[in-house]
Amino acid sequence: MLVSWELLKNFIDIEPLDLTPEALAERLTFSGAEVEGITYTAGKIKGVVAARIDALEPHPTEKKYLVAHLNTGTGEHVCVTSATNVKKGDLVFYAGAGAVLPNGMELGTRDFHGVESFGMMLSAEELGLHDVDDPSGLLILPTDARPGDKAENLYHIGDVILDVSITPNRGDLLSILGMAREIKGLYPKSVLNTPEWLTPLKQDKEWPEEFGNISLPDKGCLCYRLGLATGAKMAPSPLTIKIDLAHLGMRPIINAVDVTNYVMMMLGQPLHAFDLNTLPAREITVRAAHENEKMMTLDGKERLLTEKDMLITSGGEAIALAGVMGGEQTGINDDTSTIVIESACFSPIRVGHTSRRLGINSEAAFRFSRTVDPNLSRTALLAATNLIKEWCGAEVDYRPLFAENEISEPKPVKLTRKKLSTYLSWDNMSEAEKILDGFGIKYIKGNNDEKIFMPPTSRPDITIEEDLIEEVGRFIGYNDVAEKLPGELPRRADIGMGMELSGFVRNSLIARGYTEVVTYSFLPEDFPEKLRLSSDDVRAKPLKIANPISRDQMAMRTTLLPGLLTGLKTAITSGWRDPVRIFEQGKIFLFDNTEIEHVAGILFNGADTRSPFDNRAENFYNIKADVEALIMSRGFVPVFKAGQEPFTHAGQTADIFVNKNKIGFVARLKPAIEQELDASGVYAFEIDLTLLANKNKPVFTPSSQFPASFRDISLLVSIDRSNDEVMKDISASVSEAAGNELTLEKLRLFDIYEGKGIPEGFRSLAYSLAYRSHDRTLKDEEVEQVHNNVRESLKRKGYVIR
Amino acid sequence: MPELEGLNINAVKENFNAALKAVTNLAGLDDLRVRFTGKKGDLTLLLRSLGKLPAELRKEAGLELNKLRDEIENKIELARQKIRDAENEKKEIDERIDVTLPEKGRTAGAFHPVMQTMHEIVNIMQGLGYSVATGPEKEEEFYNFECLNVPSWHPARDMQDTFYFPDGTLLRTHTSPVQIRSMLKYGAPLRIICPGKVYRRDNDTTHSPMFNQMEGLLIDKNVPFSVMKGTMSEMLNAFFGRSLKYRFRASYFPFTEPSMELDIECVECSGHDEHCRVCHGTGWLEVVGMGMVHPNVIRAGKIDPEIYNGFAFGIGLDRMAMLKYGISDLRLLFDGNISYFMSGFNSGKSEEAGGSKSC
């Protein structure tokens, strides 16, 4: 909301008199209406004055130029122009040699083919006024301008504009009047005034042609007024008004339309002016739209309506989408002479729904959806009528037409000293009463402990005690209140399993050299295809956002992998040649509306694996170690089994099991996907963290006091047989051979050999076995015997002992 | 004692001392030990011959000889120590390496600044008695808006452009719905924080469609504004590690009344740099939105606002992270690109070393 310092003067004499716009801005900002900028509209202007053209003659040699002799009251100046819209006797703005334009440009003298020209005569654009006048011609001043007067003192050229951010609860501040009332509240010694154009008019004449009913079957139209002006002459508005509108960010159009915009900016009441002769009938009905009814709004778009929308109709034809936007055919044109002014009030709920659904954020909809004071419609119509009379020379003595529905009145609100004191640590009730009065909230009755107040109709946001406390709070400020901490704790603070787990996972992986990343929860629509997920995979049916910003952020992730791969791709593309180890933890979203906490990571050796030591490349077994460490330090023992994901290497994928439940995978990616990433050797894991949320309490068994005995065994094994299976066989053989006499405390693979001396299709696996008893020192012969039995047992199982 | 005179104690001592001086290595020292204290060593022979002495001399000679044996053994031990020290010293010199060569194996991982910020603030708030509460990210309109005093027509919805799903649910636009869910679940009194991802339909250099927030809520009897103030200053000072100036501005949120925004002094320039890239010369940074919980919201949480009141605040974790770690573009935080994090966060380490860090 742009607020003009000059226009504020219509409504308020600010006290203190020396209050600067900057000081006001600070006060407004701290009391809830943040001022985002202050603009001095005349900028760096210096030495620009009004001047009369005393003589105007053609340039002696160049046809396209005119030579003007200007009177500035203090002397005569020669100035050459190429503009064609001036004549002798016209008043213009003149910037002589040495003068400075609002944009900082300093003028000098210039030779125009033998004629020396001092400075220049200005167009509106050159004064920094956009849309105010024809940019190709000079700005011609009204005839009452006095030569020599400074431009910045004329026609509000030198205004100060505050750009104020208005919160949605304060629709009342969307006008100069509203801002004036707010300033009165913040500076209670200020005096509010009524401008001249709100002087009551004698309006008792019947309309020249009969106008039927205004009927409001839709209760969403709180009131509806029509005023009439006849014999209006369409012309540009007065220069000051055009400049005011431009400063407030509105384009001046034509006087009758400018009136409606000007009144809206001044009072906050959206108005609509239309040509009586374009009305389909002499009757107005405000009704709910029919489901699927269509209407063409004045921006040329056809709108499909619902029963929640409200239409203004005439003779059954929709002429406006109530409170939101006018229709196409009823606008003012250059030939209009009979103007109907509509001043109505619509329910914020209804206008809010319509404007949100259709995405129309017109000035009117913006205001109505933030609540417009229903009492304003009468005042605004009076203002518009007065101004049309003045600017358009129209006849306006006609009795306004009027209809209304039930309008809810403000209700009294109680303020107690107890609550005031609790909230603000401040309880001066009489001071509070004065503060509220400044904001127009009137004291009705009460005592020092409890007072009843009545908010004005312009403040529908004041409905409960806390609202009154806020008015007081924002007046006195929150900065002086003492700091305290709450007393006794309600209960032990618990960061919860999820937060605890999240901290655990990140600490664990960061310690193992992974970098934590966060990627978007939404993925490109086609991510399931990219991952080769089959259609019956639960991950292939992501939830989709109905109104995405782009197709790349449309499908809710069902796996964390694509985000990580995008990160990897970005790193590679940006020239990163080192290893990439990244992980993310976060939610995945499934079609059945479950949200599951996952962690996923990738390991890539980088394009350049050279190192002054041995080659630094890592492989499947490295990432497997990371996953195992993460799960084991959580107190669980993971089991890895050969597995398969649609996007992983058929020969290098393990499913991860905890307590017999599959919780994820660790794998190398499919060669085709690696090729798409332009990376060779990309390993990944993804784990559902649900099962790990509860820490498994480890069972402690004291280690044996007695020494272990070590034996090695080397087996020739078919390559189809996994290490896991072989280890199980060895363990079983030990139990068989030893019974309860001793235990196999540790079984560790220490060598794998294939090649010379080993038959095709076989490999040699060598294990170290640690035998131990927890109650005695084992004798050598005893161990030897057990170990021999183990060898025999393994032979029976079909192993060849090497 | 002619036999004994041939093996004069002093002669043995002098012989030993002379021989010790000539020893340069452990092998030589071992030979020396055998020569004097070995089975057939000079000293051993002397000791053996003690028995042949008359009783009155035996005692004195025995003491002398034992003394000498101790002396020899000590000297040999000292010499052994010395030689070993010299050898080890040489070994260390021979085994000297270039410790500025790069480390072998993996280098450290790195935290994500926003997640780090989240965990830091959770820790701080846990110390103040706040438990962590959670809620779904795919949320119902009811919890995200209706319960928070924002009906569908309300213009405050313009403040939060929303992602919807075809079934009418939405991606939560703030962490505030967890306020309601927690009040319904735990009742009063209550002290919770809720960190998490939130989503809005916005995408430019200062807005990301996904970002991170932390909601805080305290509900109790007769909660004054001063407690919210104290809590904020405790939290922010602990997070930034110093005592910051701050100020409150009145503001508006549909779910709090009164509402305010908190500005802290610029953490970059403390208001001393009019060209500061962080505060743009204002000296202040807007970091927290808050207020006393609106009675309608307390009521929506099935708690009686006549008995209980409280305050709520919402803090942008991304912004806090950006301020603390000096990050300028929000969107860089979510592209998963390791090069940003590693070069951005580990560069401090490599400044002195003069080389860039691999990982």
mmCIF file of N, CA and C in Angstrom, chain A residues 29-32 167 169 349 353 356 369 422-423 466-467 470 478-479 481-484 488-490 493-495 502 506 510 512-516 518-519 521 544 546-547 567 571 576 579 581 587 589 593 595 613 618 626, chain B residues 102 106-107 109-110 112 115-116 119 126 131-132 135 137-138 152-153 155 157-158 162 164-166 191 199 201 210 224-227 229-230 233 246-250 252 257-259 295 309 334 336-337 339 342 359:
data_model
loop_
_atom_site.group_PDB
_atom_site.id
_atom_site.type_symbol
_atom_site.label_atom_id
_atom_site.label_comp_id
_atom_site.label_asym_id
_atom_site.label_seq_id
_atom_site.Cartn_x
_atom_site.Cartn_y
_atom_site.Cartn_z
ATOM 1 N N THR A 29 6.304 0.939 11.540
ATOM 2 C CA THR A 29 6.933 -0.376 11.424
ATOM 3 C C THR A 29 6.871 -1.122 12.750
ATOM 4 N N PHE A 30 7.176 -0.421 13.831
ATOM 5 C CA PHE A 30 7.186 -1.097 15.121
ATOM 6 C C PHE A 30 5.799 -1.399 15.643
ATOM 7 N N SER A 31 4.792 -0.708 15.102
ATOM 8 C CA SER A 31 3.447 -0.955 15.618
ATOM 9 C C SER A 31 2.658 -1.851 14.664
ATOM 10 N N GLY A 32 3.315 -2.473 13.691
ATOM 11 C CA GLY A 32 2.645 -3.516 12.928
ATOM 12 C C GLY A 32 2.464 -3.254 11.448
ATOM 13 N N THR A 167 -0.784 -6.007 6.877
ATOM 14 C CA THR A 167 -1.080 -7.409 7.197
ATOM 15 C C THR A 167 -2.551 -7.703 6.876
ATOM 16 N N ASN A 169 -5.064 -8.772 8.357
ATOM 17 C CA ASN A 169 -6.141 -8.447 9.303
ATOM 18 C C ASN A 169 -6.509 -6.975 9.274
ATOM 19 N N ILE A 349 -15.863 -13.244 2.894
ATOM 20 C CA ILE A 349 -15.775 -14.692 2.675
ATOM 21 C C ILE A 349 -16.028 -15.013 1.214
ATOM 22 N N HIS A 353 -13.280 -16.236 -1.522
ATOM 23 C CA HIS A 353 -13.393 -17.504 -2.238
ATOM 24 C C HIS A 353 -13.232 -17.317 -3.738
ATOM 25 N N ARG A 356 -9.729 -16.040 -4.854
ATOM 26 C CA ARG A 356 -8.702 -17.074 -4.693
ATOM 27 C C ARG A 356 -8.855 -18.164 -5.752
ATOM 28 N N SER A 369 -11.871 -8.723 0.305
ATOM 29 C CA SER A 369 -11.548 -9.961 1.009
ATOM 30 C C SER A 369 -10.884 -9.665 2.346
ATOM 31 N N THR A 422 -1.100 -9.849 32.808
ATOM 32 C CA THR A 422 -0.456 -11.130 32.492
ATOM 33 C C THR A 422 0.309 -11.041 31.178
ATOM 34 N N TYR A 423 -0.367 -10.502 30.165
ATOM 35 C CA TYR A 423 0.238 -10.504 28.839
ATOM 36 C C TYR A 423 1.389 -9.510 28.730
ATOM 37 N N GLU A 466 -7.841 -10.239 23.643
ATOM 38 C CA GLU A 466 -6.454 -10.233 23.163
ATOM 39 C C GLU A 466 -6.238 -9.175 22.083
ATOM 40 N N ASP A 467 -7.293 -8.901 21.301
ATOM 41 C CA ASP A 467 -7.172 -7.872 20.264
ATOM 42 C C ASP A 467 -6.942 -6.505 20.899
ATOM 43 N N GLU A 470 -3.486 -6.318 22.190
ATOM 44 C CA GLU A 470 -2.527 -6.065 21.117
ATOM 45 C C GLU A 470 -2.482 -4.580 20.747
ATOM 46 N N TYR A 478 6.954 -3.514 22.636
ATOM 47 C CA TYR A 478 7.237 -4.748 23.359
ATOM 48 C C TYR A 478 8.664 -4.788 23.891
ATOM 49 N N ASN A 479 9.420 -3.756 23.573
ATOM 50 C CA ASN A 479 10.850 -3.864 23.867
ATOM 51 C C ASN A 479 11.213 -3.636 25.321
ATOM 52 N N VAL A 481 9.488 -4.706 27.959
ATOM 53 C CA VAL A 481 9.015 -5.748 28.865
ATOM 54 C C VAL A 481 10.211 -6.581 29.348
ATOM 55 N N ALA A 482 10.205 -6.930 30.644
ATOM 56 C CA ALA A 482 11.328 -7.687 31.211
ATOM 57 C C ALA A 482 11.387 -9.086 30.623
ATOM 58 N N GLU A 483 12.575 -9.673 30.657
ATOM 59 C CA GLU A 483 12.732 -11.054 30.215
ATOM 60 C C GLU A 483 12.565 -11.992 31.399
ATOM 61 N N LYS A 484 11.905 -13.113 31.164
ATOM 62 C CA LYS A 484 11.760 -14.111 32.215
ATOM 63 C C LYS A 484 11.850 -15.481 31.568
ATOM 64 N N GLU A 488 8.690 -23.937 36.932
ATOM 65 C CA GLU A 488 8.855 -25.381 36.999
ATOM 66 C C GLU A 488 8.582 -26.046 35.645
ATOM 67 N N LEU A 489 9.406 -27.024 35.306
ATOM 68 C CA LEU A 489 9.206 -27.704 34.037
ATOM 69 C C LEU A 489 7.985 -28.609 34.107
ATOM 70 N N PRO A 490 7.187 -28.637 33.058
ATOM 71 C CA PRO A 490 6.015 -29.497 33.074
ATOM 72 C C PRO A 490 6.384 -30.978 33.038
ATOM 73 N N ALA A 493 12.023 -33.030 29.235
ATOM 74 C CA ALA A 493 11.993 -32.785 27.799
ATOM 75 C C ALA A 493 12.501 -34.013 27.061
ATOM 76 N N ASP A 494 11.736 -34.451 26.099
ATOM 77 C CA ASP A 494 12.069 -35.663 25.373
ATOM 78 C C ASP A 494 12.182 -35.313 23.900
ATOM 79 N N ILE A 495 13.371 -35.487 23.337
ATOM 80 C CA ILE A 495 13.484 -35.090 21.927
ATOM 81 C C ILE A 495 12.881 -36.149 21.015
ATOM 82 N N SER A 502 17.750 -39.671 14.237
ATOM 83 C CA SER A 502 18.292 -38.816 13.193
ATOM 84 C C SER A 502 19.692 -38.322 13.574
ATOM 85 N N ARG A 506 23.167 -39.467 11.483
ATOM 86 C CA ARG A 506 24.050 -38.489 10.832
ATOM 87 C C ARG A 506 25.444 -38.518 11.464
ATOM 88 N N ILE A 510 28.542 -39.342 9.102
ATOM 89 C CA ILE A 510 29.523 -38.261 8.923
ATOM 90 C C ILE A 510 30.884 -38.735 9.421
ATOM 91 N N ARG A 512 31.980 -41.635 9.289
ATOM 92 C CA ARG A 512 32.548 -42.544 8.295
ATOM 93 C C ARG A 512 32.850 -41.849 6.984
ATOM 94 N N GLY A 513 32.797 -40.532 6.985
ATOM 95 C CA GLY A 513 33.262 -39.798 5.814
ATOM 96 C C GLY A 513 32.185 -39.427 4.815
ATOM 97 N N TYR A 514 30.940 -39.531 5.215
ATOM 98 C CA TYR A 514 29.858 -39.131 4.308
ATOM 99 C C TYR A 514 29.464 -37.681 4.574
ATOM 100 N N THR A 515 29.018 -37.008 3.532
ATOM 101 C CA THR A 515 28.542 -35.644 3.678
ATOM 102 C C THR A 515 27.019 -35.648 3.618
ATOM 103 N N GLU A 516 26.453 -34.916 4.550
ATOM 104 C CA GLU A 516 24.992 -34.899 4.665
ATOM 105 C C GLU A 516 24.404 -33.941 3.627
ATOM 106 N N VAL A 518 20.548 -32.445 1.785
ATOM 107 C CA VAL A 518 19.088 -32.374 1.862
ATOM 108 C C VAL A 518 18.612 -32.091 0.451
ATOM 109 N N THR A 519 17.747 -32.915 -0.084
ATOM 110 C CA THR A 519 17.225 -32.646 -1.425
ATOM 111 C C THR A 519 15.710 -32.512 -1.350
ATOM 112 N N SER A 521 11.742 -32.910 -1.583
ATOM 113 C CA SER A 521 10.840 -34.045 -1.369
ATOM 114 C C SER A 521 10.069 -34.385 -2.634
ATOM 115 N N LYS A 544 1.052 -37.343 -6.441
ATOM 116 C CA LYS A 544 1.403 -36.229 -7.321
ATOM 117 C C LYS A 544 0.739 -34.944 -6.865
ATOM 118 N N ALA A 546 -1.135 -31.566 -7.191
ATOM 119 C CA ALA A 546 -2.130 -31.140 -8.174
ATOM 120 C C ALA A 546 -1.740 -29.822 -8.834
ATOM 121 N N ASN A 547 -1.011 -28.978 -8.111
ATOM 122 C CA ASN A 547 -0.643 -27.665 -8.665
ATOM 123 C C ASN A 547 0.856 -27.432 -8.545
ATOM 124 N N GLY A 567 22.252 -35.019 -7.105
ATOM 125 C CA GLY A 567 23.381 -34.347 -6.467
ATOM 126 C C GLY A 567 24.706 -34.824 -7.043
ATOM 127 N N ALA A 571 27.467 -32.680 -9.144
ATOM 128 C CA ALA A 571 28.876 -32.593 -8.749
ATOM 129 C C ALA A 571 29.777 -32.954 -9.923
ATOM 130 N N TRP A 576 33.681 -31.844 -10.410
ATOM 131 C CA TRP A 576 34.189 -32.505 -9.199
ATOM 132 C C TRP A 576 34.796 -33.848 -9.593
ATOM 133 N N PRO A 579 36.264 -38.311 -4.796
ATOM 134 C CA PRO A 579 35.188 -39.217 -4.396
ATOM 135 C C PRO A 579 33.952 -38.445 -3.941
ATOM 136 N N ARG A 581 30.835 -39.116 -1.392
ATOM 137 C CA ARG A 581 30.100 -39.926 -0.411
ATOM 138 C C ARG A 581 29.076 -39.013 0.217
ATOM 139 N N LYS A 587 11.922 -38.148 4.841
ATOM 140 C CA LYS A 587 10.751 -38.981 4.649
ATOM 141 C C LYS A 587 10.577 -39.373 3.192
ATOM 142 N N PHE A 589 7.290 -40.784 0.741
ATOM 143 C CA PHE A 589 5.839 -40.664 0.806
ATOM 144 C C PHE A 589 5.212 -41.735 -0.070
ATOM 145 N N ASN A 593 -0.546 -42.854 1.825
ATOM 146 C CA ASN A 593 -0.402 -41.746 2.760
ATOM 147 C C ASN A 593 0.518 -42.029 3.934
ATOM 148 N N GLU A 595 4.133 -41.967 5.628
ATOM 149 C CA GLU A 595 5.392 -41.243 5.483
ATOM 150 C C GLU A 595 6.419 -42.011 6.284
ATOM 151 N N PHE A 613 49.583 -43.038 -2.510
ATOM 152 C CA PHE A 613 49.671 -44.356 -1.896
ATOM 153 C C PHE A 613 49.084 -45.349 -2.885
ATOM 154 N N GLU A 618 37.312 -47.517 -3.924
ATOM 155 C CA GLU A 618 36.597 -48.383 -3.003
ATOM 156 C C GLU A 618 35.543 -49.163 -3.782
ATOM 157 N N ASP A 626 30.050 -49.651 5.793
ATOM 158 C CA ASP A 626 29.403 -48.457 6.354
ATOM 159 C C ASP A 626 28.002 -48.793 6.847
ATOM 160 N N PRO B 102 49.095 -36.035 1.656
ATOM 161 C CA PRO B 102 47.673 -36.146 1.978
ATOM 162 C C PRO B 102 47.392 -37.369 2.839
ATOM 163 N N ARG B 106 39.772 -42.298 3.670
ATOM 164 C CA ARG B 106 38.724 -41.284 3.581
ATOM 165 C C ARG B 106 39.028 -40.056 4.420
ATOM 166 N N THR B 107 38.579 -38.926 3.901
ATOM 167 C CA THR B 107 38.609 -37.721 4.721
ATOM 168 C C THR B 107 37.252 -37.616 5.417
ATOM 169 N N GLY B 109 33.557 -36.560 6.678
ATOM 170 C CA GLY B 109 32.308 -36.139 6.058
ATOM 171 C C GLY B 109 31.977 -34.737 6.551
ATOM 172 N N ALA B 110 30.820 -34.246 6.151
ATOM 173 C CA ALA B 110 30.445 -32.896 6.580
ATOM 174 C C ALA B 110 28.959 -32.864 6.878
ATOM 175 N N HIS B 112 25.213 -31.107 7.043
ATOM 176 C CA HIS B 112 24.435 -30.144 6.261
ATOM 177 C C HIS B 112 24.086 -28.988 7.188
ATOM 178 N N MET B 115 20.519 -29.030 8.714
ATOM 179 C CA MET B 115 20.292 -30.123 9.664
ATOM 180 C C MET B 115 21.086 -29.868 10.951
ATOM 181 N N GLN B 116 22.290 -29.343 10.779
ATOM 182 C CA GLN B 116 23.113 -29.032 11.937
ATOM 183 C C GLN B 116 22.414 -27.986 12.809
ATOM 184 N N HIS B 119 19.549 -29.549 14.718
ATOM 185 C CA HIS B 119 19.952 -30.317 15.894
ATOM 186 C C HIS B 119 20.485 -29.412 17.007
ATOM 187 N N GLN B 126 15.765 -28.324 24.226
ATOM 188 C CA GLN B 126 15.601 -29.444 25.158
ATOM 189 C C GLN B 126 16.058 -29.014 26.549
ATOM 190 N N SER B 131 10.068 -30.580 24.489
ATOM 191 C CA SER B 131 10.151 -31.879 23.842
ATOM 192 C C SER B 131 9.888 -31.720 22.354
ATOM 193 N N VAL B 132 10.339 -32.691 21.584
ATOM 194 C CA VAL B 132 10.124 -32.634 20.143
ATOM 195 C C VAL B 132 8.807 -33.331 19.802
ATOM 196 N N GLY B 135 4.706 -34.281 13.149
ATOM 197 C CA GLY B 135 3.445 -34.402 12.423
ATOM 198 C C GLY B 135 3.749 -34.705 10.978
ATOM 199 N N GLU B 137 4.037 -34.458 6.908
ATOM 200 C CA GLU B 137 4.319 -33.367 5.977
ATOM 201 C C GLU B 137 3.171 -33.224 4.983
ATOM 202 N N LYS B 138 2.552 -34.348 4.638
ATOM 203 C CA LYS B 138 1.325 -34.291 3.824
ATOM 204 C C LYS B 138 0.197 -34.145 4.838
ATOM 205 N N SER B 152 -10.905 -20.935 4.720
ATOM 206 C CA SER B 152 -10.489 -20.976 3.314
ATOM 207 C C SER B 152 -10.568 -19.625 2.608
ATOM 208 N N TRP B 153 -11.462 -18.758 3.050
ATOM 209 C CA TRP B 153 -11.600 -17.474 2.352
ATOM 210 C C TRP B 153 -10.602 -16.453 2.864
ATOM 211 N N PRO B 155 -7.803 -13.964 3.749
ATOM 212 C CA PRO B 155 -6.699 -13.429 2.941
ATOM 213 C C PRO B 155 -5.319 -13.834 3.457
ATOM 214 N N ARG B 157 -4.352 -16.593 3.729
ATOM 215 C CA ARG B 157 -3.889 -17.703 2.895
ATOM 216 C C ARG B 157 -3.023 -17.224 1.745
ATOM 217 N N ASP B 158 -3.185 -15.954 1.391
ATOM 218 C CA ASP B 158 -2.324 -15.410 0.345
ATOM 219 C C ASP B 158 -0.875 -15.381 0.790
ATOM 220 N N THR B 162 0.007 -22.594 -1.516
ATOM 221 C CA THR B 162 0.031 -23.977 -1.050
ATOM 222 C C THR B 162 0.088 -24.999 -2.178
ATOM 223 N N TYR B 164 -1.200 -28.520 -3.328
ATOM 224 C CA TYR B 164 -2.294 -29.431 -2.988
ATOM 225 C C TYR B 164 -2.123 -30.773 -3.695
ATOM 226 N N PHE B 165 -2.754 -31.785 -3.097
ATOM 227 C CA PHE B 165 -2.855 -33.086 -3.752
ATOM 228 C C PHE B 165 -4.276 -33.221 -4.291
ATOM 229 N N PRO B 166 -4.452 -34.129 -5.247
ATOM 230 C CA PRO B 166 -5.791 -34.269 -5.835
ATOM 231 C C PRO B 166 -6.857 -34.622 -4.791
ATOM 232 N N ARG B 191 4.995 -28.035 26.498
ATOM 233 C CA ARG B 191 6.153 -27.313 25.952
ATOM 234 C C ARG B 191 6.736 -28.149 24.829
ATOM 235 N N TYR B 199 6.499 -26.514 2.962
ATOM 236 C CA TYR B 199 6.475 -26.321 1.508
ATOM 237 C C TYR B 199 5.579 -25.148 1.122
ATOM 238 N N ARG B 201 4.464 -22.693 -2.530
ATOM 239 C CA ARG B 201 4.602 -22.586 -3.991
ATOM 240 C C ARG B 201 5.345 -21.317 -4.362
ATOM 241 N N MET B 210 10.680 -25.787 -0.932
ATOM 242 C CA MET B 210 10.776 -26.587 0.292
ATOM 243 C C MET B 210 11.767 -25.893 1.207
ATOM 244 N N PRO B 224 2.983 -14.986 30.683
ATOM 245 C CA PRO B 224 3.155 -13.605 30.238
ATOM 246 C C PRO B 224 4.060 -13.511 29.011
ATOM 247 N N PHE B 225 3.933 -12.412 28.314
ATOM 248 C CA PHE B 225 4.777 -12.120 27.158
ATOM 249 C C PHE B 225 6.255 -12.154 27.553
ATOM 250 N N SER B 226 6.540 -11.744 28.794
ATOM 251 C CA SER B 226 7.952 -11.671 29.206
ATOM 252 C C SER B 226 8.639 -13.032 29.148
ATOM 253 N N VAL B 227 7.887 -14.105 29.314
ATOM 254 C CA VAL B 227 8.492 -15.436 29.246
ATOM 255 C C VAL B 227 8.869 -15.781 27.804
ATOM 256 N N LYS B 229 9.688 -13.632 25.665
ATOM 257 C CA LYS B 229 10.846 -12.790 25.408
ATOM 258 C C LYS B 229 12.123 -13.435 25.962
ATOM 259 N N GLY B 230 12.022 -13.899 27.195
ATOM 260 C CA GLY B 230 13.172 -14.546 27.817
ATOM 261 C C GLY B 230 13.586 -15.794 27.055
ATOM 262 N N SER B 233 15.406 -14.876 23.792
ATOM 263 C CA SER B 233 16.768 -14.385 23.943
ATOM 264 C C SER B 233 17.680 -15.538 24.358
ATOM 265 N N TYR B 246 18.265 -7.302 20.412
ATOM 266 C CA TYR B 246 17.102 -7.669 19.622
ATOM 267 C C TYR B 246 15.965 -6.693 19.875
ATOM 268 N N ARG B 247 14.966 -6.740 18.999
ATOM 269 C CA ARG B 247 13.823 -5.842 19.146
ATOM 270 C C ARG B 247 12.575 -6.518 18.610
ATOM 271 N N PHE B 248 11.438 -6.107 19.127
ATOM 272 C CA PHE B 248 10.173 -6.676 18.685
ATOM 273 C C PHE B 248 9.392 -5.658 17.875
ATOM 274 N N ARG B 249 8.775 -6.144 16.816
ATOM 275 C CA ARG B 249 7.859 -5.308 16.040
ATOM 276 C C ARG B 249 6.491 -5.961 16.064
ATOM 277 N N ALA B 250 5.460 -5.151 16.242
ATOM 278 C CA ALA B 250 4.102 -5.693 16.179
ATOM 279 C C ALA B 250 3.879 -6.241 14.778
ATOM 280 N N TYR B 252 1.349 -9.510 12.444
ATOM 281 C CA TYR B 252 0.083 -10.227 12.413
ATOM 282 C C TYR B 252 0.287 -11.654 11.958
ATOM 283 N N GLU B 257 -2.258 -13.751 18.921
ATOM 284 C CA GLU B 257 -2.832 -12.437 19.229
ATOM 285 C C GLU B 257 -2.445 -12.062 20.645
ATOM 286 N N PRO B 258 -1.652 -11.065 20.903
ATOM 287 C CA PRO B 258 -0.965 -10.234 19.916
ATOM 288 C C PRO B 258 0.138 -11.016 19.197
ATOM 289 N N SER B 259 0.530 -10.468 18.029
ATOM 290 C CA SER B 259 1.578 -11.095 17.226
ATOM 291 C C SER B 259 2.733 -10.121 17.095
ATOM 292 N N PRO B 295 -6.872 -17.522 21.278
ATOM 293 C CA PRO B 295 -7.796 -18.399 22.005
ATOM 294 C C PRO B 295 -8.484 -19.419 21.095
ATOM 295 N N ASN B 309 -3.192 -20.259 28.684
ATOM 296 C CA ASN B 309 -2.779 -19.455 27.536
ATOM 297 C C ASN B 309 -1.340 -19.840 27.219
ATOM 298 N N PHE B 334 19.753 -27.209 -1.293
ATOM 299 C CA PHE B 334 18.954 -28.400 -1.562
ATOM 300 C C PHE B 334 19.284 -29.085 -2.884
ATOM 301 N N GLY B 336 21.982 -31.049 -3.334
ATOM 302 C CA GLY B 336 22.706 -32.297 -3.105
ATOM 303 C C GLY B 336 24.107 -32.322 -3.685
ATOM 304 N N ASN B 337 24.602 -31.167 -4.085
ATOM 305 C CA ASN B 337 25.908 -31.117 -4.734
ATOM 306 C C ASN B 337 27.024 -31.038 -3.694
ATOM 307 N N SER B 339 30.137 -30.702 -3.951
ATOM 308 C CA SER B 339 31.245 -29.760 -4.145
ATOM 309 C C SER B 339 30.970 -28.467 -3.400
ATOM 310 N N MET B 342 31.607 -29.305 0.442
ATOM 311 C CA MET B 342 32.991 -29.550 0.790
ATOM 312 C C MET B 342 33.814 -28.296 0.595
ATOM 313 N N CYS B 359 38.617 -35.434 -1.029
ATOM 314 C CA CYS B 359 37.783 -36.016 0.028
ATOM 315 C C CYS B 359 37.778 -37.526 -0.040
#
